[in-house]
Coordinates of C-alpha atoms and ligand atoms in Angstrom, one line a residue:
M1 CA -38.8 20.5 -14.9
P2 CA -35.3 21.0 -17.6
I3 CA -32.3 18.6 -16.3
I4 CA -30.7 20.5 -13.7
T5 CA -26.7 20.6 -14.4
A6 CA -25.1 21.4 -11.1
S7 CA -21.0 21.5 -11.1
I8 CA -19.3 21.1 -7.5
D9 CA -16.2 22.7 -7.8
P10 CA -13.9 22.2 -5.8
V11 CA -15.3 19.4 -4.0
T12 CA -14.1 20.4 -0.3
R13 CA -13.1 18.0 2.8
I14 CA -10.8 16.0 0.1
E15 CA -7.2 16.0 -0.8
G16 CA -6.7 17.7 -3.9
H17 CA -9.3 19.5 -6.4
L18 CA -11.9 17.5 -7.6
K19 CA -14.9 19.2 -10.0
I20 CA -17.8 17.1 -9.9
D21 CA -20.6 18.0 -12.7
V22 CA -23.8 16.0 -12.4
K23 CA -27.2 15.9 -14.3
I24 CA -30.4 15.9 -11.9
D25 CA -33.5 14.7 -13.4
T26 CA -36.6 13.4 -11.8
V27 CA -37.5 9.9 -13.1
N28 CA -40.4 7.7 -11.5
G29 CA -41.2 11.0 -9.3
V30 CA -37.6 10.9 -7.8
Q31 CA -35.2 13.6 -8.2
Q32 CA -32.2 12.5 -9.0
V33 CA -28.6 12.1 -10.7
V34 CA -28.9 11.0 -14.1
D35 CA -25.0 11.5 -15.2
A36 CA -22.3 12.4 -14.1
H37 CA -18.7 13.5 -15.1
A38 CA -15.5 13.3 -12.6
V39 CA -12.7 16.3 -13.7
G40 CA -9.5 16.1 -12.0
T41 CA -8.4 19.4 -12.9
L42 CA -4.8 19.7 -12.3
F43 CA -2.0 18.0 -14.3
R44 CA 0.5 15.9 -12.4
G45 CA 4.0 15.6 -13.8
F46 CA 6.4 13.9 -11.4
E47 CA 6.6 11.0 -13.9
K48 CA 8.4 13.2 -16.0
V49 CA 10.2 14.9 -13.0
L50 CA 11.5 11.8 -12.1
E51 CA 13.3 10.8 -16.1
G52 CA 17.2 11.0 -15.5
R53 CA 17.4 11.1 -12.0
D54 CA 19.6 8.3 -9.8
P55 CA 16.6 5.5 -9.0
R56 CA 17.4 5.5 -5.4
D57 CA 15.8 9.2 -5.7
A58 CA 12.5 7.3 -6.6
P59 CA 10.7 6.8 -2.9
I60 CA 12.2 10.1 -1.8
I61 CA 10.6 12.5 -4.6
T62 CA 7.5 10.1 -5.0
S63 CA 6.5 10.4 -1.5
R64 CA 6.2 14.4 -2.3
I65 CA 3.2 13.4 -5.0
C66 CA 0.8 13.7 -1.8
G67 CA 1.0 14.8 2.0
V68 CA -1.6 12.0 3.2
C69 CA -0.4 8.7 1.7
P70 CA 3.8 9.7 1.5
T71 CA 4.5 6.7 3.2
S72 CA 2.7 4.6 0.3
H73 CA 4.5 6.2 -2.3
G74 CA 7.8 5.7 -0.7
L75 CA 7.0 2.1 -0.1
A76 CA 5.7 1.5 -3.5
A77 CA 8.6 3.1 -4.8
A78 CA 11.5 1.3 -2.6
L79 CA 9.5 -2.1 -3.9
A80 CA 10.2 -1.6 -7.3
L81 CA 13.8 -0.9 -6.2
D82 CA 13.9 -3.8 -4.6
D83 CA 13.1 -5.6 -7.6
A84 CA 15.7 -3.4 -10.0
F85 CA 18.1 -4.0 -7.9
G86 CA 17.2 -7.9 -6.8
V87 CA 17.3 -7.3 -3.4
L88 CA 14.7 -8.3 -0.1
P89 CA 14.8 -6.7 3.1
P90 CA 16.0 -8.3 6.3
T91 CA 13.0 -8.8 8.7
A92 CA 13.7 -5.8 10.8
G93 CA 13.3 -3.6 7.7
L94 CA 10.2 -5.5 6.3
I95 CA 8.3 -4.9 10.1
M96 CA 9.4 -1.2 9.8
R97 CA 8.4 -0.4 6.6
N98 CA 4.8 -2.0 7.9
L99 CA 4.8 -0.2 10.9
V100 CA 5.0 3.3 9.8
H101 CA 2.8 2.6 6.5
A102 CA 0.1 1.2 8.8
A103 CA 0.7 4.3 10.8
C104 CA 0.0 6.3 7.7
Y105 CA -3.2 4.5 7.6
L106 CA -4.4 5.1 11.3
E107 CA -3.9 8.7 10.3
S108 CA -5.8 8.5 7.2
H109 CA -8.7 6.8 8.0
I110 CA -9.2 8.4 11.2
L111 CA -8.5 12.2 9.3
H112 CA -11.0 10.5 6.3
F113 CA -14.0 9.9 9.1
Y114 CA -14.1 12.3 11.0
V115 CA -12.7 15.5 9.0
L116 CA -13.7 14.8 5.2
S117 CA -16.5 12.8 6.3
L118 CA -18.7 13.2 9.2
L119 CA -19.9 17.0 8.5
D120 CA -22.4 15.1 5.5
Y121 CA -24.4 13.6 8.4
I122 CA -24.5 16.4 11.3
P123 CA -23.9 19.8 11.7
G124 CA -20.7 21.2 12.2
L125 CA -19.8 23.4 15.6
G126 CA -21.6 26.6 15.7
M127 CA -18.7 29.1 14.2
A128 CA -16.5 29.7 11.3
P129 CA -15.4 27.4 9.4
W130 CA -17.7 25.0 10.3
Q131 CA -20.5 27.4 9.6
P132 CA -22.3 28.1 7.3
G133 CA -22.5 25.1 5.9
W134 CA -25.0 22.7 3.5
D135 CA -28.1 21.5 5.1
V136 CA -27.3 18.0 6.5
G137 CA -30.9 17.7 7.4
R138 CA -31.6 16.2 11.3
R139 CA -31.7 13.1 11.4
I140 CA -29.4 12.7 14.2
D141 CA -30.8 13.6 18.2
A142 CA -29.0 17.1 19.3
R143 CA -27.4 15.3 22.1
T144 CA -25.5 12.8 19.9
V145 CA -24.6 15.5 17.3
Q146 CA -23.0 16.7 20.4
L147 CA -20.9 13.3 21.3
L148 CA -20.1 13.2 17.7
Q149 CA -18.7 16.8 17.5
G150 CA -16.4 15.5 20.8
S151 CA -15.4 12.9 18.8
Y152 CA -14.1 14.8 15.9
L153 CA -12.7 17.4 18.2
A154 CA -10.4 14.1 19.8
A155 CA -9.6 12.9 16.3
L156 CA -7.9 16.0 15.5
E157 CA -5.4 14.8 18.4
K158 CA -5.3 10.9 17.5
R159 CA -4.6 11.8 13.8
R160 CA -1.4 13.6 14.8
K161 CA -0.8 10.8 17.2
A162 CA -0.8 8.6 14.9
H163 CA 2.0 10.8 12.4
E164 CA 3.6 10.8 15.9
M165 CA 4.1 7.3 16.1
G166 CA 5.1 6.7 12.7
S167 CA 7.7 9.1 12.9
I168 CA 9.5 6.9 15.8
F169 CA 10.6 4.6 13.5
G170 CA 10.0 6.6 9.9
G171 CA 12.3 9.9 11.0
K172 CA 9.6 12.5 10.3
L173 CA 6.7 12.5 9.1
P174 CA 4.7 13.0 6.3
H175 CA 7.7 12.3 4.2
T176 CA 9.9 10.2 5.8
P177 CA 13.3 9.5 4.1
A178 CA 13.6 5.6 5.7
Y179 CA 11.9 3.6 2.8
L180 CA 15.2 2.6 0.5
A181 CA 15.8 -0.2 -1.7
G182 CA 16.5 -3.2 0.1
G183 CA 15.1 -2.1 3.6
F184 CA 14.2 1.0 5.8
T185 CA 16.9 3.2 7.3
A186 CA 16.4 2.8 11.2
V187 CA 17.3 0.3 13.6
A188 CA 14.6 -0.3 16.8
T189 CA 16.1 0.2 20.6
S190 CA 13.4 -1.2 23.0
G191 CA 12.9 2.1 24.0
N192 CA 11.6 3.1 20.7
K193 CA 9.6 0.2 20.8
T194 CA 8.1 1.2 24.4
K195 CA 7.3 4.7 23.0
F196 CA 5.6 3.1 19.4
Q197 CA 3.6 0.2 21.8
T198 CA 2.4 3.5 24.2
Y199 CA 1.2 5.4 21.1
L200 CA -0.4 2.2 19.4
T201 CA -2.6 1.5 22.6
E202 CA -4.1 4.5 23.0
L203 CA -4.9 4.7 19.1
L204 CA -6.6 1.6 19.3
D205 CA -8.1 2.2 22.2
F206 CA -9.8 5.0 20.1
I207 CA -10.5 3.0 17.2
E208 CA -12.2 0.7 19.5
S209 CA -14.5 2.7 21.8
T210 CA -15.0 5.3 19.6
Y211 CA -14.5 5.2 15.8
I212 CA -16.3 2.0 15.0
P213 CA -19.1 3.0 17.4
D214 CA -19.1 6.4 15.5
V215 CA -19.8 4.6 12.2
E216 CA -22.2 2.6 13.6
M217 CA -23.9 5.4 14.9
V218 CA -24.0 7.5 11.9
A219 CA -24.8 4.2 9.7
S220 CA -27.9 3.1 12.2
H221 CA -29.7 6.9 11.3
F222 CA -28.5 6.9 6.9
S223 CA -29.2 3.2 6.6
D224 CA -30.3 4.1 2.8
Y225 CA -26.7 4.5 2.3
F226 CA -26.5 0.8 2.4
D227 CA -28.5 0.9 -1.2
I228 CA -26.7 4.1 -2.5
G229 CA -23.4 5.0 -4.4
K230 CA -22.7 1.3 -5.5
G231 CA -21.2 2.0 -8.7
H232 CA -20.0 -1.0 -11.0
G233 CA -19.4 -3.2 -8.2
N234 CA -16.1 -4.8 -9.4
L235 CA -13.6 -4.7 -6.4
L236 CA -9.8 -4.7 -6.5
S237 CA -6.7 -5.3 -4.1
Y238 CA -2.9 -5.6 -5.3
G239 CA -2.7 -6.7 -1.7
A240 CA -0.2 -5.4 1.5
F241 CA 1.7 -5.4 4.5
R242 CA 4.2 -8.1 3.6
E243 CA 4.7 -10.6 6.5
N244 CA 7.4 -12.7 4.4
P245 CA 10.7 -10.7 2.8
A246 CA 9.1 -11.9 -0.7
G247 CA 5.5 -11.2 0.0
S248 CA 4.2 -14.1 -0.6
L249 CA 2.4 -13.9 3.0
K250 CA 0.7 -10.6 3.3
L251 CA -2.2 -9.0 5.9
F252 CA -3.9 -8.5 2.8
Q253 CA -4.2 -10.7 0.0
A254 CA -4.4 -9.2 -3.8
G255 CA -7.7 -10.3 -5.8
R256 CA -10.6 -8.7 -7.6
R257 CA -13.9 -9.8 -7.1
D258 CA -16.8 -8.8 -10.2
D259 CA -20.2 -7.8 -9.2
G260 CA -22.6 -10.4 -8.5
S261 CA -19.9 -13.0 -7.8
S262 CA -18.6 -14.1 -4.7
S263 CA -15.3 -15.7 -6.1
V264 CA -11.8 -13.9 -5.5
L265 CA -9.8 -13.5 -9.1
P266 CA -6.4 -13.2 -9.4
V267 CA -4.5 -9.9 -10.1
D268 CA -2.7 -10.4 -13.1
T269 CA -0.9 -6.7 -13.7
S270 CA -0.4 -7.2 -17.4
H271 CA -4.0 -7.0 -17.8
I272 CA -4.1 -3.7 -16.9
A273 CA -4.1 -0.2 -19.4
E274 CA -4.6 3.4 -18.7
H275 CA -7.3 4.9 -21.2
V276 CA -6.7 8.7 -22.2
T277 CA -9.5 9.2 -24.8
H278 CA -11.0 11.4 -22.3
S279 CA -8.3 12.7 -20.5
W280 CA -6.0 15.6 -21.4
Y281 CA -2.5 13.4 -22.9
D282 CA -2.4 12.4 -26.5
D283 CA -4.1 9.7 -27.8
S284 CA -1.0 8.2 -29.2
T285 CA -0.4 7.1 -25.1
N286 CA -3.8 5.0 -25.3
A287 CA -4.6 1.7 -23.6
L288 CA -1.5 1.2 -23.0
H289 CA 0.3 -0.9 -20.1
P290 CA 2.1 1.8 -17.1
A291 CA 5.2 -0.1 -18.1
A292 CA 4.8 1.3 -21.8
G293 CA 2.5 4.3 -21.1
D294 CA 3.7 8.2 -21.2
T295 CA 2.3 11.0 -19.5
V296 CA 2.1 13.6 -22.7
P297 CA -0.2 16.3 -21.8
I298 CA -2.6 17.4 -24.4
H299 CA -5.0 20.7 -23.1
P300 CA -7.2 21.5 -24.6
K301 CA -8.7 18.5 -26.7
P302 CA -11.9 18.0 -27.8
E303 CA -13.2 14.7 -26.0
G304 CA -10.7 15.7 -22.9
Y305 CA -12.4 16.3 -19.8
S306 CA -9.6 15.3 -16.6
W307 CA -6.4 15.0 -16.0
L308 CA -6.7 12.0 -14.8
K309 CA -6.4 8.7 -16.8
A310 CA -8.7 6.2 -16.8
P311 CA -6.9 2.6 -15.9
R312 CA -8.9 -0.3 -16.6
Y313 CA -8.1 -3.9 -16.2
D314 CA -9.2 -6.2 -19.2
G315 CA -11.5 -3.0 -20.5
A316 CA -12.9 -3.1 -17.1
N317 CA -13.6 -0.8 -14.3
Y318 CA -12.3 -1.7 -10.3
E319 CA -12.9 0.2 -7.5
C320 CA -10.2 -0.1 -4.8
G321 CA -9.9 0.7 -1.2
P322 CA -10.5 -0.4 2.3
L323 CA -14.0 -1.8 0.8
A324 CA -12.0 -3.7 -1.7
R325 CA -9.7 -5.1 0.7
M326 CA -11.6 -6.1 3.4
T327 CA -13.7 -8.0 1.1
V328 CA -11.3 -9.7 -1.1
N329 CA -9.5 -10.7 1.9
G330 CA -12.8 -12.4 3.2
D331 CA -12.8 -9.7 6.6
Y332 CA -16.0 -8.2 5.3
S333 CA -18.9 -9.4 3.6
G334 CA -21.6 -7.0 2.8
G335 CA -22.6 -5.1 -0.3
V336 CA -20.8 -2.0 -2.2
S337 CA -22.2 1.0 -0.9
V338 CA -21.6 4.5 0.8
M339 CA -22.1 2.8 4.0
D340 CA -20.0 -0.2 3.3
R341 CA -16.9 1.5 2.7
H342 CA -17.2 3.8 6.0
I343 CA -18.1 0.7 8.0
A344 CA -15.0 -1.3 6.0
R345 CA -12.5 1.4 6.4
A346 CA -12.9 1.6 10.4
R347 CA -12.7 -2.1 10.6
E348 CA -9.9 -2.3 8.5
A349 CA -8.5 0.2 10.8
L350 CA -8.7 -2.2 14.0
K351 CA -7.5 -5.3 11.7
I352 CA -4.4 -3.2 10.9
G353 CA -3.8 -2.2 14.8
Q354 CA -4.0 -5.1 15.8
A355 CA -1.6 -6.2 13.6
M356 CA 0.8 -3.6 14.4
E357 CA 1.0 -5.1 17.8
G358 CA 2.6 -8.4 16.8
W359 CA 4.9 -7.0 14.0
L360 CA 6.0 -4.9 16.8
S361 CA 6.6 -7.6 19.7
A362 CA 8.4 -9.3 16.3
L363 CA 10.6 -6.6 15.6
P364 CA 14.5 -7.4 17.0
V365 CA 16.4 -4.8 18.5
G366 CA 19.4 -3.2 17.3
Q367 CA 19.7 -4.8 13.5
T368 CA 20.0 -3.5 10.5
G369 CA 16.7 -2.7 8.6
Y370 CA 18.3 -3.2 5.1
N371 CA 20.1 -5.3 2.6
A372 CA 22.9 -2.9 0.4
A373 CA 22.6 -3.6 -3.0
A374 CA 23.9 -1.6 -6.0
V375 CA 22.2 0.1 -8.5
P376 CA 21.9 -1.9 -11.5
E377 CA 22.8 -1.0 -15.3
T378 CA 19.2 -2.0 -16.6
A379 CA 16.4 -3.1 -15.1
T380 CA 12.5 -2.9 -15.5
A381 CA 10.8 -3.5 -12.4
F382 CA 7.8 -2.6 -10.5
G383 CA 6.6 -2.2 -6.8
L384 CA 2.9 -3.0 -5.8
T385 CA 1.2 -2.1 -2.4
E386 CA -2.0 -0.6 -1.5
A387 CA -2.1 3.4 -0.2
P388 CA -5.2 3.6 2.4
R389 CA -7.2 4.6 -0.7
G390 CA -6.2 1.3 -2.4
A391 CA -4.1 0.0 -5.1
L392 CA -0.9 1.7 -5.4
G393 CA 1.9 0.9 -8.6
H394 CA 4.9 2.2 -9.5
W395 CA 6.4 1.1 -12.8
M396 CA 10.5 2.1 -13.6
K397 CA 12.7 1.5 -16.8
V398 CA 16.4 1.9 -15.7
Q399 CA 18.8 3.1 -18.1
D400 CA 22.5 3.4 -17.6
R401 CA 21.9 3.7 -13.9
K402 CA 19.6 6.2 -14.3
I403 CA 15.7 6.5 -14.6
E404 CA 14.2 6.3 -18.2
H405 CA 10.9 5.9 -17.4
Y406 CA 8.4 5.9 -14.7
Q407 CA 4.7 5.5 -14.1
V408 CA 2.6 5.7 -11.1
I409 CA -1.2 4.4 -11.0
T410 CA -2.7 5.6 -7.9
P411 CA -5.5 5.0 -5.9
T412 CA -7.7 8.1 -7.3
C413 CA -7.0 7.5 -10.7
W414 CA -9.0 4.5 -10.6
N415 CA -11.7 5.4 -8.3
C416 CA -12.5 8.6 -9.8
S417 CA -11.2 8.5 -13.8
P418 CA -13.1 10.0 -16.4
R419 CA -14.7 7.9 -19.0
D420 CA -12.8 5.0 -20.9
T421 CA -12.5 4.5 -24.6
A422 CA -15.3 2.8 -25.0
G423 CA -17.4 5.4 -23.3
N424 CA -17.9 3.6 -19.7
R425 CA -18.0 6.0 -16.7
G426 CA -15.1 5.8 -13.7
P427 CA -16.4 3.7 -11.1
L428 CA -17.2 7.3 -8.8
E429 CA -19.2 8.2 -11.9
E430 CA -21.4 5.5 -12.0
A431 CA -21.8 5.4 -8.2
L432 CA -23.4 8.6 -8.2
V433 CA -25.6 7.9 -11.4
G434 CA -29.9 7.4 -9.2
V435 CA -28.6 9.1 -6.1
P436 CA -31.9 10.9 -4.9
V437 CA -31.6 14.8 -4.3
A438 CA -33.8 16.7 -2.2
K439 CA -32.0 20.0 -3.1
A440 CA -30.6 20.5 -6.1
D441 CA -29.0 23.4 -5.0
Q442 CA -27.3 21.7 -1.9
P443 CA -26.5 18.4 -3.4
I444 CA -25.3 16.9 0.2
E445 CA -26.4 13.3 -1.1
V446 CA -23.8 13.7 -3.9
L447 CA -21.3 14.3 -1.7
R448 CA -21.3 11.8 0.6
V449 CA -21.2 9.4 -2.4
I450 CA -18.0 11.3 -3.6
H451 CA -16.1 11.1 0.4
S452 CA -17.3 7.6 0.5
V453 CA -14.6 6.8 -1.8
D454 CA -11.8 9.4 -0.3
P455 CA -10.9 11.1 -2.9
C456 CA -6.8 12.0 -3.5
L457 CA -6.5 14.5 -5.9
D458 CA -3.2 14.9 -5.0
C459 CA -2.0 11.9 -5.7
A460 CA -3.6 12.1 -8.5
T461 CA -2.6 15.4 -10.5
H462 CA -0.2 18.2 -9.6
V463 CA 0.7 21.5 -11.3
M464 CA 2.3 25.0 -10.0
R465 CA 1.4 27.8 -12.2
P466 CA 3.2 30.8 -11.1
G467 CA 1.2 34.1 -10.8
K468 CA 1.3 36.6 -13.7
G469 CA 4.5 38.6 -12.9
G470 CA 6.3 35.2 -11.0
K471 CA 10.1 35.0 -11.2
V472 CA 10.5 31.6 -12.9
Y473 CA 13.8 29.8 -12.4
I474 CA 15.1 27.0 -14.4
V475 CA 17.9 24.7 -12.6
D476 CA 19.4 21.8 -14.1
R477 CA 19.8 18.8 -12.5
N478 CA 23.0 19.2 -10.8
G479 CA 20.7 22.4 -8.8
T480 CA 22.5 25.0 -11.0
R481 CA 20.2 28.0 -12.0
E482 CA 19.8 27.9 -15.8
T483 CA 17.7 30.9 -16.4
E484 CA 15.6 33.3 -14.9
K485 CA 12.4 35.0 -16.4
T486 CA 9.0 36.9 -15.5
A487 CA 6.0 34.6 -16.1
E488 CA 3.4 36.1 -18.1
Ligands
NFE501 NI1 -2.9 11.1 -2.0 FE1 -3.0 8.1 -2.0 C1 -3.6 7.2 -0.7 C2 -2.2 7.1 -3.1 S1 -4.7 8.2 -3.1 S2 -3.8 10.0 -0.9 O1 -3.9 6.8 0.0 O2 -1.5 6.6 -3.9 O3 -4.9 8.3 -4.7

């Protein structure tokens, strides 16, 4: 049989726009994926938007990179500003940074399992937009499917409540304006602490009584997926949720774990470089550290096939996300697979929710959340944290009190990166190779692997192109309209 090429474009039930091309062939009598390309189909120019701006704008602007992990970008930018301004938050600010960031994790993890992944395993409700859909098989009995569909509907409400909880201190979500250099804008009252606890109790109950059992239920019917979708097997975490201002204590420790090894290696970000050989960026920017990297789009380009760059650590591929965090931290000891990712993510939600209770009770009432600091004349700084989907870094240079240079490496850039200069596949691409496919025209097995890494191409890429005839206004940095033209 000839090799079949299947394109899933766009991949649905993810954030943003991802295209996956797979080659399917029969090997040893099993029809399976033999090669894969992950294509980020949109350009994200936030780094260029930031150049020339006041550094204090960075948390506000970068949180617009994405609607599902805006607090992570706000926090990463604020950490870079702490570093640049030479300031650390007071206890109240540190705790509120954690609580609002953690609220976003709960929202994101619940959303991911129920809304983005579950329908790879059970049919959706018998109406649009759930039908028509791909054939997901009938491994789970009708009564259990009905229970899971009920959890799906409950999850819609719970994830909204997670956002409402975060907005108690964040002011609003998804794009809270509360993260800033030296801390956080809010001041806690005993009333809003109690309100936060009420939401948290309800969400913890849902995670314990519904989310974790539902994931385990699905895993018990799809136990073959503990052996599917491994990829390179290397895991990376920057560590997250500081428990003291300087960050020497964290809920999740930083570290790397290489495939086949049980030892946790340190993370030294000077070993990170972004490859662009197969990305639509100028080759003169290849294999640079993010502090020196640039965003120079070149499209088309002979070897290019994605707007994502390919971050590598000492030239090696690393997967990041809840499984990496939980494994590196010693909280999870399974393997690397589709189901390990789902189970680690659910258990992480519980661990974070329980930690939130401790942070909330330690949150001082009536105390300022930030320490003021002046914008420095010059600085070179970075902020590292973990977004729900994994390792997130912002690198910044300040010159004449303005941002001269900014680079962001998102978790999805690690996970969904294209091939690097050496030709090695990115983590998701590698995880897809060997995946058995029953029906090449409905490769649901491929979708299960893609969804397990929870891609967010919004974080990785962005562009807006006006339709023909659309009015384009070019606005200078002071907000003054300079020119107007008609798009062709
Ligand atoms: Ni748009 Fe994000 C998270 C970040 S993933 S969701 O989590 O950073 O690239």
